[in-house]
XYZ file of C-alpha atoms in Angstrom:
320
model
C -13.385 -19.980 -18.848
C -16.829 -19.041 -17.588
C -18.105 -15.988 -15.793
C -19.280 -16.010 -12.220
C -22.376 -18.087 -11.587
C -25.455 -15.926 -11.188
C -26.093 -17.258 -7.685
C -23.646 -14.707 -6.323
C -21.671 -11.726 -7.580
C -18.048 -10.809 -7.110
C -16.136 -7.557 -7.150
C -14.302 -6.628 -10.348
C -11.657 -3.923 -10.651
C -12.265 -1.456 -13.486
C -9.039 -0.049 -14.913
C -10.574 2.989 -16.643
C -8.819 5.398 -14.283
C -5.294 4.076 -14.807
C -2.710 5.643 -17.110
C -3.072 9.303 -16.224
C -4.976 11.991 -18.084
C -7.200 11.064 -21.042
C -5.941 14.124 -22.950
C -2.231 13.380 -22.541
C -0.604 11.090 -25.138
C 2.058 9.852 -22.741
C 2.412 8.420 -19.246
C 5.278 8.347 -16.796
C 6.737 6.375 -13.885
C 4.270 7.988 -11.479
C 1.360 6.635 -13.497
C 2.852 3.138 -13.392
C 3.350 3.423 -9.624
C -0.252 4.571 -9.216
C -1.461 1.595 -11.273
C 0.618 -0.797 -9.169
C -0.856 0.671 -5.971
C -4.423 0.329 -7.306
C -3.815 -3.260 -8.409
C -2.333 -4.126 -5.015
C -5.294 -2.542 -3.216
C -7.744 -4.464 -5.393
C -5.986 -7.754 -4.797
C -5.880 -6.911 -1.113
C -9.673 -7.116 -0.919
C -9.808 -10.342 -2.914
C -10.347 -9.028 -6.445
C -8.914 -11.258 -9.161
C -10.695 -10.008 -12.323
C -9.376 -6.777 -13.868
C -11.534 -5.052 -16.453
C -9.990 -3.128 -19.362
C -11.044 -1.514 -22.616
C -8.771 -0.489 -25.451
C -10.051 3.104 -25.247
C -9.434 3.646 -21.514
C -7.150 6.696 -21.268
C -6.584 6.102 -24.989
C -4.725 2.816 -24.477
C -2.557 4.019 -21.617
C -4.539 2.079 -19.004
C -3.536 -1.140 -20.729
C 0.055 0.052 -21.157
C 0.648 0.891 -17.497
C -1.003 -2.366 -16.475
C 1.334 -4.173 -18.843
C 4.300 -2.434 -17.240
C 3.139 -3.628 -13.816
C 2.763 -7.186 -15.112
C 6.243 -7.073 -16.647
C 7.704 -5.966 -13.312
C 5.783 -8.583 -11.313
C 6.725 -12.153 -12.328
C 3.909 -14.597 -11.683
C 1.204 -11.931 -11.308
C -0.465 -12.725 -14.634
C -1.127 -16.294 -13.507
C -2.812 -15.061 -10.322
C -5.373 -12.794 -11.994
C -7.863 -12.725 -14.845
C -7.879 -10.025 -17.522
C -10.997 -8.823 -19.274
C -10.734 -6.552 -22.301
C -13.157 -4.687 -24.539
C -13.170 -3.529 -28.130
C -15.693 -1.981 -30.499
C -15.485 1.776 -29.865
C -13.375 4.055 -32.069
C -12.786 7.478 -30.561
C -12.922 10.606 -32.725
C -9.502 11.270 -34.206
C -7.994 13.158 -37.133
C -11.298 14.447 -38.410
C -12.914 10.995 -38.282
C -15.964 10.975 -36.004
C -16.267 8.553 -33.127
C -18.018 5.379 -34.175
C -18.596 1.715 -33.376
C -16.793 -1.020 -35.247
C -17.328 -4.737 -34.630
C -16.167 -5.858 -38.049
C -13.936 -8.914 -38.238
C -10.827 -6.919 -39.101
C -11.384 -4.327 -36.388
C -11.895 -6.938 -33.666
C -8.696 -8.777 -34.638
C -6.675 -5.569 -34.883
C -7.901 -4.151 -31.585
C -7.455 -7.344 -29.582
C -3.929 -7.865 -30.867
C -3.062 -4.258 -29.987
C -4.493 -4.713 -26.477
C -2.478 -7.872 -25.924
C 0.668 -6.044 -26.959
C 0.017 -3.157 -24.574
C -0.923 -5.509 -21.723
C 2.163 -7.654 -22.384
C 0.176 -10.853 -22.215
C -0.638 -13.667 -24.615
C -4.357 -13.892 -23.921
C -7.479 -12.319 -22.470
C -9.543 -14.424 -20.120
C -12.678 -12.634 -21.352
C -13.253 -10.339 -24.328
C -16.286 -8.045 -24.193
C -17.819 -6.383 -27.238
C -17.978 -2.855 -25.848
C -21.075 -1.370 -27.511
C -23.684 -2.529 -30.020
C -22.655 -1.685 -33.584
C -25.628 -0.891 -35.852
C -23.590 -2.254 -38.790
C -22.727 -5.475 -36.942
C -22.692 -8.664 -39.015
C -22.941 -11.607 -36.584
C -21.027 -13.859 -38.965
C -18.058 -11.456 -38.940
C -18.021 -11.360 -35.149
C -18.209 -15.156 -35.060
C -15.297 -15.448 -37.489
C -13.127 -13.054 -35.507
C -13.916 -14.636 -32.151
C -13.411 -18.120 -33.555
C -9.980 -17.160 -34.865
C -8.926 -15.500 -31.610
C -10.014 -18.519 -29.593
C -8.288 -20.942 -31.966
C -5.093 -18.905 -31.552
C -5.449 -18.994 -27.766
C -5.730 -15.205 -27.541
C -9.244 -15.123 -26.077
C -10.730 -17.700 -23.722
C -14.321 -16.476 -23.301
C -16.655 -13.923 -24.849
C -19.001 -11.385 -23.316
C -20.782 -8.189 -24.289
C -21.402 -4.772 -22.822
C -24.435 -2.504 -23.024
C -26.531 -5.056 -24.915
C -30.179 -5.997 -24.566
C -31.594 -9.510 -24.457
C -32.589 -9.318 -28.120
C -29.118 -8.174 -29.186
C -27.483 -10.936 -27.170
C -29.672 -13.608 -28.752
C -29.150 -12.174 -32.238
C -25.394 -12.430 -31.777
C -25.452 -15.757 -29.933
C -27.205 -17.464 -32.860
C -24.043 -17.020 -34.960
C -21.528 -17.953 -32.261
C -20.101 -21.340 -31.360
C -19.083 -20.098 -27.905
C -21.514 -18.946 -25.208
C -21.759 -15.305 -24.197
C -20.751 -15.371 -20.534
C -21.093 -11.755 -19.362
C -23.006 -8.543 -20.014
C -21.626 -5.320 -18.530
C -24.221 -2.601 -17.973
C -24.435 0.656 -16.045
C -26.216 -0.273 -12.834
C -26.111 1.425 -9.457
C -28.326 2.887 -6.771
C -28.185 6.156 -8.740
C -28.633 4.641 -12.220
C -31.467 2.295 -11.292
C -33.565 2.155 -14.460
C -32.853 -1.579 -14.453
C -34.963 -1.756 -11.267
C -37.560 0.686 -12.537
C -38.160 -1.330 -15.709
C -39.036 -4.392 -13.655
C -41.533 -2.496 -11.497
C -43.186 -0.276 -14.088
C -44.600 -3.018 -16.303
C -48.074 -1.992 -17.469
C -47.423 1.599 -16.338
C -47.125 4.557 -18.705
C -43.998 5.832 -16.950
C -42.347 2.499 -17.676
C -41.666 3.720 -21.204
C -39.333 6.339 -19.741
C -37.318 3.891 -17.639
C -34.528 3.853 -20.215
C -33.555 0.221 -19.722
C -34.615 -2.645 -22.006
C -37.128 -4.652 -20.014
C -36.284 -8.323 -19.610
C -32.515 -7.969 -20.011
C -31.771 -8.813 -16.386
C -34.098 -11.822 -16.423
C -32.687 -13.030 -19.739
C -29.109 -12.941 -18.461
C -30.053 -14.830 -15.304
C -31.892 -17.506 -17.306
C -28.946 -17.959 -19.664
C -26.279 -17.974 -16.935
C -24.766 -14.714 -18.201
C -22.917 -12.784 -15.510
C -24.256 -9.271 -14.966
C -21.402 -6.823 -14.413
C -22.292 -3.345 -13.141
C -20.116 -0.408 -14.155
C -20.600 2.931 -12.384
C -21.508 0.900 -9.294
C -20.162 3.478 -6.815
C -22.251 6.233 -8.447
C -19.190 8.494 -8.812
C -19.067 8.897 -5.050
C -22.252 10.965 -4.787
C -23.391 8.991 -1.727
C -20.036 8.226 -0.138
C -18.357 11.548 0.482
C -16.892 12.508 -2.884
C -17.319 16.214 -3.737
C -20.400 16.900 -5.813
C -21.180 20.071 -7.737
C -24.778 20.156 -6.603
C -25.912 17.302 -4.322
C -29.671 16.975 -4.275
C -31.863 16.417 -1.266
C -32.246 12.808 -2.433
C -28.444 12.428 -2.584
C -28.062 13.704 0.973
C -30.833 11.483 2.324
C -29.383 8.428 0.601
C -25.893 9.205 1.886
C -27.273 9.447 5.404
C -29.037 6.083 5.138
C -25.897 4.434 3.791
C -23.793 5.920 6.582
C -26.203 4.675 9.240
C -26.349 1.200 7.720
C -22.546 1.108 7.559
C -22.187 2.184 11.195
C -24.785 -0.309 12.406
C -23.108 -3.168 10.525
C -19.464 -2.307 11.109
C -18.699 -1.633 7.466
C -18.160 1.329 5.116
C -20.643 3.319 3.012
C -18.839 2.047 -0.107
C -19.344 -1.574 0.920
C -22.975 -0.847 1.778
C -23.529 0.785 -1.618
C -22.085 -2.210 -3.451
C -23.978 -4.512 -1.113
C -27.227 -2.917 -2.282
C -26.412 -4.066 -5.817
C -25.265 -7.505 -4.712
C -28.432 -8.032 -2.671
C -30.346 -8.412 -5.927
C -30.954 -12.106 -6.724
C -29.445 -11.725 -10.208
C -25.978 -12.092 -8.649
C -24.665 -8.747 -9.925
C -20.889 -8.259 -9.977
C -19.986 -4.603 -9.291
C -17.084 -3.029 -11.161
C -15.044 -0.823 -8.824
C -13.555 1.970 -10.921
C -11.736 4.165 -8.417
C -7.972 4.526 -8.788
C -7.539 5.594 -5.143
C -6.217 2.707 -2.990
C -8.069 3.874 0.122
C -11.388 3.941 -1.700
C -10.740 0.529 -3.247
C -9.973 -0.845 0.222
C -13.218 0.651 1.515
C -15.144 -1.710 -0.794
C -14.109 -4.749 1.237
C -17.045 -6.467 2.877
C -19.571 -5.711 0.136
C -20.800 -9.312 0.025
C -21.249 -9.307 3.801
C -23.154 -6.018 3.578
C -25.464 -7.582 1.000
C -26.099 -10.578 3.239
C -26.969 -8.399 6.252
C -29.155 -5.899 4.375
C -32.857 -6.388 5.025
C -35.585 -6.059 2.427
C -36.805 -2.875 4.135
C -33.308 -1.373 4.110
C -32.919 -2.232 0.413
C -36.211 -0.587 -0.498
C -35.525 2.391 1.773
C -32.274 3.106 -0.055
C -33.917 2.778 -3.452
C -36.792 5.061 -2.444
C -34.396 7.657 -1.052
C -32.238 7.637 -4.184
C -35.328 7.991 -6.383
C -36.404 11.006 -4.400
C -39.933 9.690 -4.569
C -42.159 6.992 -3.137
C -42.164 3.510 -4.630
C -44.041 3.550 -7.968
């Protein structure tokens, strides 16, 4: 199992919105129906990779997805499942923390497989860097899971180039993906590449060289938050800025001129980048998922000037 080649991205469905309310301990038939509708909408636009994490809606996202799989014979063989572990939410007086110890990885993956009602994950991502991480423990856990057939490939999330290399040195399997927050709104990954040798580059908030490192190593770049929470595509916003409104207008005009949707245009902006970024679509609304169809075509038709115009508008300032 390998991630998408960096020559071109693909859409991924993010399951963080499935399973109902984060604060509710239970879910019901309506939540399962909503998950089934979202999965169908995602598959309807060609998505085959479904992204999970054990903390999404406190495990309920995996549980409702597992219910859908159980009710849909043959579906598991038609899709790929990606899971994450490494974050422990605050509970019972214990503060939230990160845990990539050998025992925690094994326990969390086995619990995810049980909730998902499947025997394996196509890809396991380590969700966040753990300051107490021991690479040898991660290697032991991943090696055991792969030997047992429970995990087929390994990736990371929110890691820099240095952290990836530090971990890779202890692993026998290649790291195939790195999931990061990247969008037209959260564009520090672009800023860091432009602001080299500039004082303001220190405020870019993105580890310089991470994108280039992943491309060089054939590590798929997955972008969560890719739709920018709908700020440019019609979702209600508490206080849209002038930059938000200008960007939304540019996206709408591009979409109209190219016979597509603002959502597809927004994802196309990401996919235009030569790193071959794979956007994660996190909406649970079938109509919004469907609106993401044609993102690759939008990327192909977007000119350099249009790409820079959108970035400049979203920044609310001229190119640095």
